[in-house]
């Protein structure tokens, strides 16, 4: 059933500062897309099946623009470390285990189950460098009904032997094998090129990935300017690059005609900002990870003022929580610290703005996603907020939304729809 009507209390974003809330309204879904929100049901839709969620909130599904599936299992460990030490101590040894398909299968099942039960409907996901495990993850995600982009990770230097790929040509050959095997295999799961970050990718590998991008016309995801030690390291490794961003750009892996999402972007310098803007780079803002790994606070207001598109990411396991509701409240909190401690001319994010980033902001990377305006894919969460404690009678809808963002958990999610398809929770 992808044509139907949902009835309930609806909140969604029209623009960053424009939250639309409509009480006791009808949301019409035709062939997986929204036909709009109506206070009185138009005659032409009266024959469609109606699902009555009166008194429940109906929100757009949330997009996680940056998450590492193989890091789900060691969440909460090593949170006293900074990025490079955390990668070497926890991340790389754990990711090396995904050479074992049986291990990967069990771990990825837990990951996908968690994502399915939470508020995320779309996600950009890093796997590991292993081809069989990455395909298993994609199979599981396809079956879940979520819509995702998944990357086999490329990394041919600066990692321990069991995880590092042997050399650039092995990494590229594995990537070809992976792309050939998943080509045409899925309807809801797509490959995305995933060089891990510049310290882990040789020039030869980056040049080869640039060629693969042209051959397969793929989007790109990676990490950018997350940590100061990392940025200095990139300057040493790629001295000819004008900025960290330029090290991707010189290989055709930084926006323009290539849809590209970069995680973090905590410390962009002027050249980098200019290149990000010119190349229409998407920023995956991962506030919890930036706190846990003490990376810093990304200048989100600057990005928004420059028209750089921004979405939110959990960055599990730099972030501990998979819920993008948590990323919304963290984004607001860190923006307040940025304003208080770093730049008092920079206004903190409002709840409306942060909700926009989690829905329509990040959703834009997937097309017309993250809103209920007519023509958008119908990704929806049905939330029972009557069981939030303490109960509050008759709050206005924006206040109910705030309580859901800050206080709800997966138990409050009654139903989830992705492109009009109801998921099993
Ligand atoms: N940079 C390179 N790899 C990673 C990773 O796994 N997590 C984070 N947060 N940053 C990275
Ligand atoms: Fe990351």
XYZ file of N, CA and C and ligand atoms in Angstrom, residues 66 68 71 83 86-87 91-92 95 196-197 223 226 230 264 289 293 315 318, ligand 1:
68
model
N 25.978 10.648 8.195
C 27.323 10.099 8.401
C 27.345 9.125 9.583
N 29.145 5.082 10.807
C 30.033 3.941 10.512
C 29.388 2.668 11.063
N 31.319 0.338 13.497
C 31.709 0.901 14.794
C 30.586 0.825 15.820
N 40.975 11.952 18.180
C 40.715 11.193 16.953
C 41.784 10.141 16.605
N 42.205 7.367 19.116
C 40.969 6.571 19.148
C 40.893 5.642 17.931
N 41.283 6.162 16.761
C 41.289 5.310 15.559
C 42.241 4.128 15.754
N 39.238 1.782 16.812
C 38.520 1.673 15.538
C 39.176 0.680 14.582
N 40.473 0.846 14.347
C 41.127 -0.008 13.354
C 41.139 -1.478 13.789
N 37.561 -2.767 13.186
C 37.201 -2.886 11.759
C 37.932 -4.048 11.095
N 38.599 6.839 2.946
C 38.370 7.060 4.390
C 38.668 8.497 4.802
N 39.870 8.936 4.588
C 40.295 10.337 4.709
C 41.686 10.408 4.116
N 35.818 12.290 5.126
C 36.006 13.156 6.291
C 36.844 14.363 5.888
N 38.652 17.558 10.490
C 37.965 17.203 11.742
C 38.772 17.625 12.964
N 45.216 16.056 12.648
C 44.930 15.457 11.338
C 45.222 16.455 10.211
N 32.154 16.445 9.331
C 32.826 17.270 10.345
C 33.089 18.699 9.907
N 30.061 13.512 18.148
C 31.410 13.026 17.880
C 32.434 14.130 18.134
N 35.341 13.336 20.867
C 36.748 13.238 20.443
C 37.461 14.582 20.599
N 27.823 9.934 13.370
C 29.219 9.494 13.364
C 29.469 8.382 14.363
N 32.231 7.666 16.870
C 32.676 8.916 17.468
C 31.519 9.468 18.290
N 38.573 9.947 10.174
C 38.996 8.842 9.532
N 38.338 7.743 9.944
C 37.453 8.180 10.851
C 36.462 7.517 11.644
O 36.265 6.307 11.577
N 35.738 8.316 12.484
C 35.926 9.667 12.580
N 35.199 10.377 13.410
N 36.867 10.296 11.859
C 37.605 9.569 11.021
